[in-house]
Each structure stands twice: as C-alpha cells, then as structure tokens.
Amino acid sequence: MTGAKRKKKSVLWSQVKAPRGEGVKQWCRRRLPILEWALHYNPKENLLPDTVSGIMLAVQQVTQGLAFAILSSVHPVFGLYGSLFPAIIYAIFGMGRHVVTGTCALTSLISANAVERLVPPSSQNLTEQSNTSILGLTDFEMERIGIATSVSFLGGVIQVAMFALQLGSATFLFTEPVISAMTTGAATNVVTSQVKYLLGMKMPYITGSFRLFYIYTYVFENIKSVRLEALLLSLLSIVVLVTVKELNEQFKRRIKAVLPVDLVLVIAASFACYYIDMENTYGLDVLGHIPKGIPSPRAPPMNVLSAVVTEAFGVALVGYAASLALAQESARKFKYSVDDNQECLAHGLSNVIPSFFFCIPNAAVMGRTIGLYSTGAKTQVACLISCIFVLTVIYAVGPLLYWLPMCVLASIIVVGLKGMLIQFRDLKKYWNVDKIDWGIWVSTYVFTICFGANVGLLFGVVGTIAMVIGRFPRAKTLNIKNMKEMEFEVKTEIDGEAQQRVKIISVNNPLVFLNAKKFRADLMDIIQKEQASNQPLDETSKCEQNSLLNSLSNGNCIEEAAQPCSEERNCSLILDCSGLAFFDSAGVSVLVEAYRDGKSRSVDVSLAHCTASLVKAMKYFGNLDSEKPIFFNSVSAAISDIHANKMRQNLSKLSEQSEV
C-alpha cells in the first residue's frame, strides 16, 4: 500500500518536475511552448501579418483594458497593466497560438464583487485627501487595487494547484452549451453594467443576486435623469463601430489592412470633447487622469486572502473554462493541439506573476481572439507586438486620454462583446440537435444573469451531469442481430473486390460529453493508421467500440487498424450506430468532425443504423445536406454503396484507358 502511494506521488510530482530519465531540453519544450514555435518562426511569411494584427490588437487591448478596469472598480490605469503583463506571460507558457490574454469581462465582474464588498465607496471620504507616492493615486484607489490583485494572486495559485493535481483534464465537464450560455450571460451582465455610462446617469454600484433586474429597475425609475447628449453620442458611436467593422469583415480579402475604427473613434471623441469642453458644458463623464509609467512591483496584500476565497475560486474556474474553450477552438481552426493541463499552468502564472505588477484578474478574451483570427495573425508574436504599443501608451499617450468620454468607451465595450452576444443563435442549433442541451443552455444563462458567472457555471456542470445520469437507466442495453448473416452478406457483397478495405466499428454506448473526447481520439488513431497503411487487406474486419467503459487500445481494433492498406486502394470506415442509445451536442460534433477528418485524409466514413434524430442533428450541425449519402439503414447497405462506388471508379478508369 505504501509503495502504491509513493508511486502515485512520484507520478504526480513528475508532471511539475522534470523526470530523471528525460532530458532538460524536452522538458523545457513541454513546459515552455514558446521554445517550440519560436524556433520555427518564419519572419518573411509571418512577421508582416503578425505586425498588422498586433497593431490592431493593441487598440482593443488599450480601450478594453481601461473599460474593464473600471468594471473591476479600480483606477483605469491598472487596466493598461492588465493588458501588458498577462499577454507576455501567456505567450511564454501558453499553447494557444492565436489566443489573446488580458483584462476580461468575466473575471472583472467577479473581482468587482470583492472590491466593492471590502473597500466600499463610503470609505473614500476617509482616505480621499491622502495620496500615496505610487503614481500619485489616493490611498483609497491603492486599497482597491490591492483587493483586486489579491483575487488575481489567489485565483492564479488555485489554477497552478489544478495543474499540479492534473485537474486541467477535468474540463470535459465544461460542455459547449454550458460555456456558451455562461459567457453569453456574463456578456449580458457586462452590457447591463455599461448602461449608466451609455445613458450618462449617476447610479450607485449594485451588487448581489438579481443585480441585472435591480439596475434596470433603477434606470426606469430615474429615466428623467438620462443625459440626451450622452445617449446620442453612444448611439452614434455604436452605429459607426458596427458599420465599419462589418465593412472590414466583408472586404478584408480585397484590402490589405482594415481600418482601426476603435482608434479613430477614441481620437475623434477625445478631441471633440476637449475642444467643446463636454465635461463642463454638457456634464459628460470623462476618463480622467491617466498617470505615466509603471510602478515598482509589490506583493499583493496577503492579509485579505481569506476574505476573497470565493471570488478567487470564481476567477480560477470561470476564467480557465472560458480560456480553454477559446484555446481548443483555435487549435481546431488552425490544426494544432493544446494540452489542457499546460493551459491551466499558463493561465495560473498569468494571474500570479502580474498580480505583483498591480494587474487585475485576467483570462483569454473572445472578442480580441476572434479579431486576431480576422486580421490574419500567425503566432503569439502578434500579442508581443501589441505589448510594445501598450507600453507606448503607458509611458507616452496615457495622459492624452483624459478627455475620452465614458459613453464612447462603454460603446466600444458593448460592440466588442458582439462575439459573445451572438451566441444566442446557438439556441436554434441545440433545439435541432438535442433539446436537453437546449434546456441546459437556457437554464445556465438564467442562473448566470441572476447569480453571476461562477454560480451559472456550477449549475450548468451539475445540471449536465444530472441529465446524463438520468438518461442512462433508460438506455437500451441489448441489441439483437444475426451476426452470421451479416458477416455472410459482407463477404458475399465484397467478393472479388479484394483491394477494397472496409472496417466496421460498432458504437455500443451513448455518445456524450463524458466520452466524446476519448471516442474522437481513438477514432482518429484508426483513421490515421488507415491513411498511413500501404498493403492490401482481403477481408472486412469487425471490432466493437465501447467508448464509455473501455478503451479501444484494450481491444482488437487497434491491431486490426495497424494492418496496412494501400494508398491507391480506397479505405472505408463504417460506424454501426445501432448501439448508440442517446447522444448530446458534443457527441454529434465529434461524429461530424470524424466524417470531415476522414474525408480530408481520403478515408470514406459512413454511418449505419442511425436514428432519424441522429441524422437530423448531424445534417443540421454539420451542414451535410449537400454531401453524398453517408447515412444507411444497415451495414450491408453501406457496403453495397461502397462496392458500387468502387465499380463506377473502375469503369471510369477503363473508359479513360480505352480513350487513350
């Protein structure tokens, strides 16, 4: 027993410490991904698009950094620091080559709860006249950033502990509907928090459950206090931002560089406010003084860590869940892989280290990440280049932002959340794919807007697990079929076609978020071996896939897959779905991805014994209506179609040869 415990402990510690038998070079590459891609960086091909993307990203990092600092209830200058240091740390330790890390709406809202609770505005009168030597800010402002950095530090420590305990892989519990609903709900809360700036209203900070409803109640009760000038300027800014961004997206292939409308709007609004003196003439709120430079690092106050444990866990879990979803989406889009636990380490260090430089909690940001895609960035060099421009703003341009109207800054934030808000369109997809996922999405969204992102995420995970547990007892456990007859049909129909290889895999369990990732990994292993094989196989092989309880590596499937198949000969894979009792959106997504990956690797993937609901879900999810038939009533029908296609190909070749 003691030996088993020691072995388990040594395996756990090996995840953090380099093993004795492994070279330092390999360990460094695994824990410092920048060494992997930086060594293969091609300046001729990548430097120009990375530079353009970096400049565009810097504009968003500055404007959203300022706004999310205010959202976090700290001085705006700390948002600039939060757009600088985390991006550098993540570029070193993160595996997402197109992921932007910095100030984030999700973590800012959670951090603001701790700041407003421990350093309320009522305490400002006691410290307002006392200034510190740090950037000339008041003691009240420094106390507030101290709370925010404590949340960031403790949240990062929790994420590093999750990495050490190998809990990063547990994120399969964060299903796509839960993450989509949680981020959409958080975006709704952020838009609500910007309403007072969009309308030019004076409003006390409202915290607690049902905050969204209390804010809108206050707005309607004090509707007469709305400043028309702020409202008109907000509407004009939103229209300009949306219009120009849509034009940029539509014509990005025809033009070499898109118009940085955020930067243009900030400059134009600041100059207009300065010359018209909108602050005094119309009473508009402006950003205020932004001090120059970066203060010397200082440790977060450790005496308040016990008071911010709840918010720290919220930052660690919510921030990591949203960040990993973006990293995985980036990896799927650009065909590379990310390690869940390494991402946990990267985001943990991106919170711990910057907390010593007065940074608020951070995470990966959807809007800026999508912007990085659209501007053609190739690597994390784009983020590092953006840091150079952010540093320029901190040391030179910052004081010029004094006159930036808050309503314009709020408009930039609202438009920047478009990527999250349009996830409402996912409701139609989930309704057509799996109505239970639709219900989970709606309920998670409601809990998020009512109780916060951390509560919404927890409810979504618990609800998803409960639904799966509730569906398993109703699943069919037996599926009677005449195996001899099917084998005879297979051999008869492919008789004389020795060069055609067909592999049949029987899916004998529900396909849900719990086993979808493992199912896809095993299936891709088979497809890759089919593609790489180079010798004929004369008979159809049959294996059973129990993707929930057993691994393919424990059965005969991997051995059969290793049997080679000529590249000239067409390889086909048939998924027998007769044992697929039920599925969710994650399962449907995996099947669609398997079909597309097989097609890209010249492996024909067909599905047999599919229920009508599965066919409908896959056609809707993957837009497969225009594809050739891939759904069949039986395995023998699928093999007959494969045989017919092969015959047509042979006849076509014969006709071409006869013409020659």
Coordinates of N, CA, C and O in Angstrom, one line a residue, residues 178-265:
V178 N -22.8 24.7 -21.9 CA -22.6 25.4 -20.6 C -21.7 26.6 -20.8 O -22.0 27.7 -20.3
I179 N -20.6 26.4 -21.5 CA -19.6 27.6 -21.7 C -20.3 28.6 -22.6 O -20.2 29.9 -22.3
S180 N -21.0 28.2 -23.6 CA -21.7 29.2 -24.4 C -22.7 30.0 -23.6 O -22.8 31.3 -23.7
A181 N -23.5 29.4 -22.8 CA -24.6 30.0 -22.0 C -23.9 30.9 -21.0 O -24.4 32.1 -20.7
M182 N -22.9 30.4 -20.3 CA -22.2 31.2 -19.3 C -21.6 32.5 -19.8 O -21.7 33.6 -19.2
T183 N -20.9 32.4 -20.9 CA -20.2 33.6 -21.5 C -21.3 34.5 -22.0 O -21.1 35.8 -21.9
T184 N -22.4 34.0 -22.6 CA -23.4 34.9 -23.1 C -24.1 35.6 -21.9 O -24.4 36.8 -22.0
G185 N -24.3 34.9 -20.8 CA -24.9 35.5 -19.7 C -24.0 36.6 -19.1 O -24.4 37.7 -18.6
A186 N -22.7 36.3 -19.0 CA -21.7 37.2 -18.5 C -21.7 38.5 -19.4 O -21.6 39.6 -18.9
A187 N -21.7 38.3 -20.7 CA -21.8 39.4 -21.6 C -23.0 40.3 -21.4 O -22.9 41.5 -21.4
T188 N -24.1 39.6 -21.1 CA -25.4 40.4 -20.8 C -25.2 41.2 -19.5 O -25.6 42.4 -19.5
N189 N -24.5 40.7 -18.5 CA -24.3 41.4 -17.3 C -23.3 42.6 -17.5 O -23.5 43.7 -16.9
V190 N -22.3 42.4 -18.4 CA -21.4 43.5 -18.7 C -22.1 44.6 -19.4 O -21.9 45.8 -19.1
V191 N -22.9 44.3 -20.4 CA -23.7 45.3 -21.1 C -24.6 46.1 -20.1 O -24.7 47.3 -20.2
T192 N -25.2 45.3 -19.2 CA -26.0 46.0 -18.2 C -25.2 47.0 -17.3 O -25.7 48.1 -17.0
S193 N -24.0 46.6 -17.0 CA -23.1 47.4 -16.2 C -22.7 48.7 -16.9 O -22.3 49.7 -16.3
Q194 N -22.7 48.7 -18.2 CA -22.4 49.9 -19.0 C -23.5 50.8 -19.3 O -23.3 51.8 -19.9
V195 N -24.7 50.4 -18.9 CA -25.9 51.2 -19.2 C -25.8 52.6 -18.6 O -26.2 53.6 -19.3
K196 N -25.3 52.7 -17.4 CA -25.2 54.0 -16.8 C -24.3 55.0 -17.5 O -24.5 56.2 -17.6
Y197 N -23.3 54.4 -18.2 CA -22.4 55.3 -19.0 C -23.0 55.6 -20.3 O -22.9 56.7 -20.8
L198 N -23.7 54.6 -20.9 CA -24.4 54.9 -22.2 C -25.4 55.9 -22.1 O -25.7 56.7 -23.0
L199 N -26.1 56.0 -20.9 CA -27.2 57.0 -20.7 C -26.7 58.2 -20.0 O -27.5 59.1 -19.8
G200 N -25.5 58.2 -19.5 CA -25.0 59.4 -18.8 C -25.6 59.6 -17.4 O -25.8 60.7 -17.0
M201 N -26.0 58.5 -16.8 CA -26.7 58.6 -15.5 C -25.7 58.4 -14.3 O -24.7 57.7 -14.5
K202 N -26.0 59.0 -13.2 CA -25.3 58.7 -12.0 C -26.1 57.6 -11.2 O -27.3 57.7 -10.9
M203 N -25.4 56.5 -11.0 CA -26.0 55.3 -10.4 C -25.1 54.7 -9.3 O -23.9 54.5 -9.6
P204 N -25.6 54.4 -8.2 CA -24.8 53.7 -7.2 C -24.5 52.3 -7.6 O -25.2 51.7 -8.4
Y205 N -23.3 51.7 -7.1 CA -23.0 50.4 -7.5 C -23.9 49.4 -6.9 O -24.1 49.4 -5.6
I206 N -24.5 48.5 -7.7 CA -25.4 47.5 -7.2 C -24.8 46.1 -7.2 O -24.3 45.7 -8.3
T207 N -24.8 45.4 -6.1 CA -24.2 44.1 -6.1 C -25.2 43.0 -5.6 O -26.4 43.4 -5.3
G208 N -24.8 41.8 -5.6 CA -25.7 40.7 -5.1 C -26.5 40.0 -6.2 O -26.4 40.3 -7.4
S209 N -27.4 39.1 -5.8 CA -28.2 38.4 -6.7 C -29.2 39.3 -7.4 O -29.6 40.3 -6.8
F210 N -29.6 38.9 -8.6 CA -30.6 39.7 -9.4 C -30.2 41.1 -9.6 O -31.0 42.0 -9.8
R211 N -28.8 41.3 -9.7 CA -28.3 42.6 -9.9 C -28.8 43.2 -11.2 O -29.1 44.4 -11.3
L212 N -28.9 42.4 -12.2 CA -29.3 42.9 -13.6 C -30.7 43.6 -13.5 O -31.0 44.6 -14.0
F213 N -31.6 42.9 -12.7 CA -33.0 43.4 -12.7 C -33.1 44.7 -11.8 O -33.8 45.6 -12.1
Y214 N -32.2 44.8 -10.8 CA -32.2 46.0 -9.9 C -31.7 47.2 -10.7 O -32.2 48.3 -10.5
I215 N -30.7 46.9 -11.6 CA -30.1 48.0 -12.4 C -31.2 48.6 -13.3 O -31.4 49.8 -13.4
Y216 N -31.9 47.7 -14.1 CA -32.9 48.2 -15.0 C -34.1 48.8 -14.3 O -34.7 49.8 -14.8
T217 N -34.4 48.3 -13.1 CA -35.4 49.0 -12.3 C -35.0 50.4 -11.9 O -35.8 51.3 -12.0
Y218 N -33.8 50.6 -11.5 CA -33.3 51.9 -11.1 C -33.3 52.8 -12.4 O -33.7 54.0 -12.2
V219 N -32.9 52.3 -13.5 CA -32.9 53.1 -14.7 C -34.3 53.6 -15.1 O -34.5 54.8 -15.4
F220 N -35.3 52.7 -15.0 CA -36.7 53.1 -15.4 C -37.3 54.1 -14.3 O -38.1 55.0 -14.7
E221 N -36.9 53.9 -13.1 CA -37.4 54.8 -12.0 C -36.7 56.2 -12.1 O -37.4 57.2 -11.7
N222 N -35.5 56.3 -12.7 CA -34.9 57.6 -12.8 C -34.6 57.9 -14.3 O -33.6 58.5 -14.6
I223 N -35.6 57.6 -15.1 CA -35.4 57.8 -16.6 C -35.2 59.3 -16.9 O -34.6 59.6 -17.9
K224 N -35.8 60.1 -16.1 CA -35.6 61.6 -16.4 C -34.2 62.1 -16.2 O -33.9 63.2 -16.7
S225 N -33.4 61.4 -15.5 CA -32.0 61.8 -15.3 C -31.1 61.4 -16.4 O -29.9 61.7 -16.4
V226 N -31.6 60.8 -17.5 CA -30.8 60.4 -18.7 C -30.3 61.7 -19.4 O -31.1 62.6 -19.6
R227 N -29.0 61.7 -19.7 CA -28.5 62.9 -20.4 C -28.6 62.6 -21.9 O -28.0 61.6 -22.4
L228 N -29.3 63.4 -22.6 CA -29.6 63.2 -24.0 C -28.3 63.2 -24.8 O -28.1 62.5 -25.8
E229 N -27.4 64.1 -24.4 CA -26.1 64.2 -25.2 C -25.3 62.9 -25.1 O -24.8 62.4 -26.1
A230 N -25.3 62.3 -23.9 CA -24.6 61.0 -23.8 C -25.3 59.9 -24.6 O -24.6 59.1 -25.2
L231 N -26.6 59.9 -24.5 CA -27.3 58.9 -25.3 C -27.1 59.0 -26.8 O -26.8 58.0 -27.5
L232 N -27.1 60.2 -27.3 CA -26.9 60.4 -28.7 C -25.5 60.0 -29.1 O -25.3 59.4 -30.2
L233 N -24.5 60.4 -28.3 CA -23.1 60.1 -28.6 C -22.9 58.6 -28.5 O -22.1 58.0 -29.4
S234 N -23.6 57.9 -27.6 CA -23.5 56.5 -27.5 C -24.0 55.8 -28.8 O -23.4 54.9 -29.3
L235 N -25.2 56.2 -29.2 CA -25.8 55.6 -30.4 C -25.0 55.9 -31.6 O -24.8 55.0 -32.4
L236 N -24.5 57.1 -31.7 CA -23.6 57.4 -32.9 C -22.4 56.5 -32.9 O -22.0 56.0 -33.9
S237 N -21.7 56.3 -31.7 CA -20.5 55.5 -31.6 C -20.8 54.1 -32.0 O -20.1 53.4 -32.7
I238 N -21.9 53.5 -31.5 CA -22.3 52.1 -31.7 C -22.5 51.9 -33.2 O -22.1 50.9 -33.8
V239 N -23.3 52.8 -33.8 CA -23.6 52.7 -35.3 C -22.3 52.7 -36.1 O -22.1 51.9 -37.0
V240 N -21.4 53.7 -35.8 CA -20.1 53.8 -36.5 C -19.3 52.5 -36.3 O -18.8 52.0 -37.3
L241 N -19.2 52.0 -35.1 CA -18.4 50.9 -34.8 C -18.9 49.6 -35.6 O -18.2 48.9 -36.2
V242 N -20.2 49.4 -35.5 CA -20.8 48.2 -36.1 C -20.7 48.3 -37.6 O -20.3 47.3 -38.3
T243 N -21.0 49.4 -38.2 CA -20.9 49.6 -39.6 C -19.5 49.4 -40.2 O -19.3 48.6 -41.1
V244 N -18.6 50.0 -39.6 CA -17.2 49.9 -40.1 C -16.6 48.5 -39.9 O -16.0 47.9 -40.8
K245 N -16.9 47.9 -38.7 CA -16.4 46.5 -38.5 C -17.1 45.5 -39.5 O -16.4 44.6 -39.9
E246 N -18.3 45.7 -39.8 CA -19.0 44.8 -40.8 C -18.4 45.0 -42.2 O -18.2 44.1 -42.9
L247 N -18.1 46.3 -42.5 CA -17.4 46.5 -43.8 C -16.0 46.0 -43.9 O -15.6 45.4 -44.9
N248 N -15.3 46.1 -42.8 CA -14.0 45.5 -42.7 C -14.0 44.0 -42.9 O -13.2 43.4 -43.6
E249 N -15.0 43.3 -42.3 CA -15.1 41.9 -42.4 C -15.5 41.5 -43.8 O -15.1 40.5 -44.3
Q250 N -16.4 42.3 -44.4 CA -16.9 41.9 -45.8 C -15.8 42.1 -46.8 O -15.7 41.3 -47.8
F251 N -14.9 43.1 -46.7 CA -14.0 43.4 -47.7 C -12.5 43.1 -47.3 O -11.6 43.6 -47.9
K252 N -12.3 42.3 -46.2 CA -11.0 42.1 -45.7 C -10.1 41.3 -46.7 O -8.9 41.4 -46.7
R253 N -10.7 40.6 -47.6 CA -9.9 39.9 -48.6 C -9.5 40.8 -49.8 O -8.5 40.5 -50.5
R254 N -10.2 41.9 -49.9 CA -9.8 42.8 -51.0 C -8.8 43.9 -50.6 O -8.1 44.5 -51.4
I255 N -8.8 44.2 -49.3 CA -7.9 45.3 -48.8 C -6.8 44.6 -47.9 O -7.0 43.6 -47.3
K256 N -5.7 45.2 -47.9 CA -4.5 44.7 -47.2 C -4.6 45.0 -45.7 O -4.1 44.2 -44.9
A257 N -5.2 46.1 -45.3 CA -5.2 46.4 -43.9 C -6.6 47.0 -43.6 O -7.1 47.8 -44.3
V258 N -7.2 46.5 -42.5 CA -8.5 47.0 -42.1 C -8.4 48.3 -41.4 O -7.4 48.7 -40.8
L259 N -9.5 49.1 -41.3 CA -9.5 50.4 -40.7 C -9.6 50.2 -39.2 O -10.6 49.6 -38.7
P260 N -8.7 50.7 -38.4 CA -8.8 50.6 -36.9 C -9.8 51.6 -36.3 O -9.5 52.6 -35.8
V261 N -11.1 51.2 -36.5 CA -12.1 52.2 -36.2 C -12.2 52.5 -34.7 O -12.5 53.6 -34.3
D262 N -11.8 51.6 -33.8 CA -11.7 51.9 -32.4 C -10.8 53.0 -32.1 O -11.1 54.0 -31.3
L263 N -9.6 53.0 -32.7 CA -8.6 54.0 -32.5 C -9.1 55.3 -33.1 O -8.9 56.4 -32.4
V264 N -9.6 55.3 -34.3 CA -10.1 56.6 -34.9 C -11.2 57.2 -34.0 O -11.3 58.4 -33.8
L265 N -12.1 56.3 -33.5 CA -13.2 56.9 -32.6 C -12.7 57.4 -31.3 O -13.2 58.5 -30.9

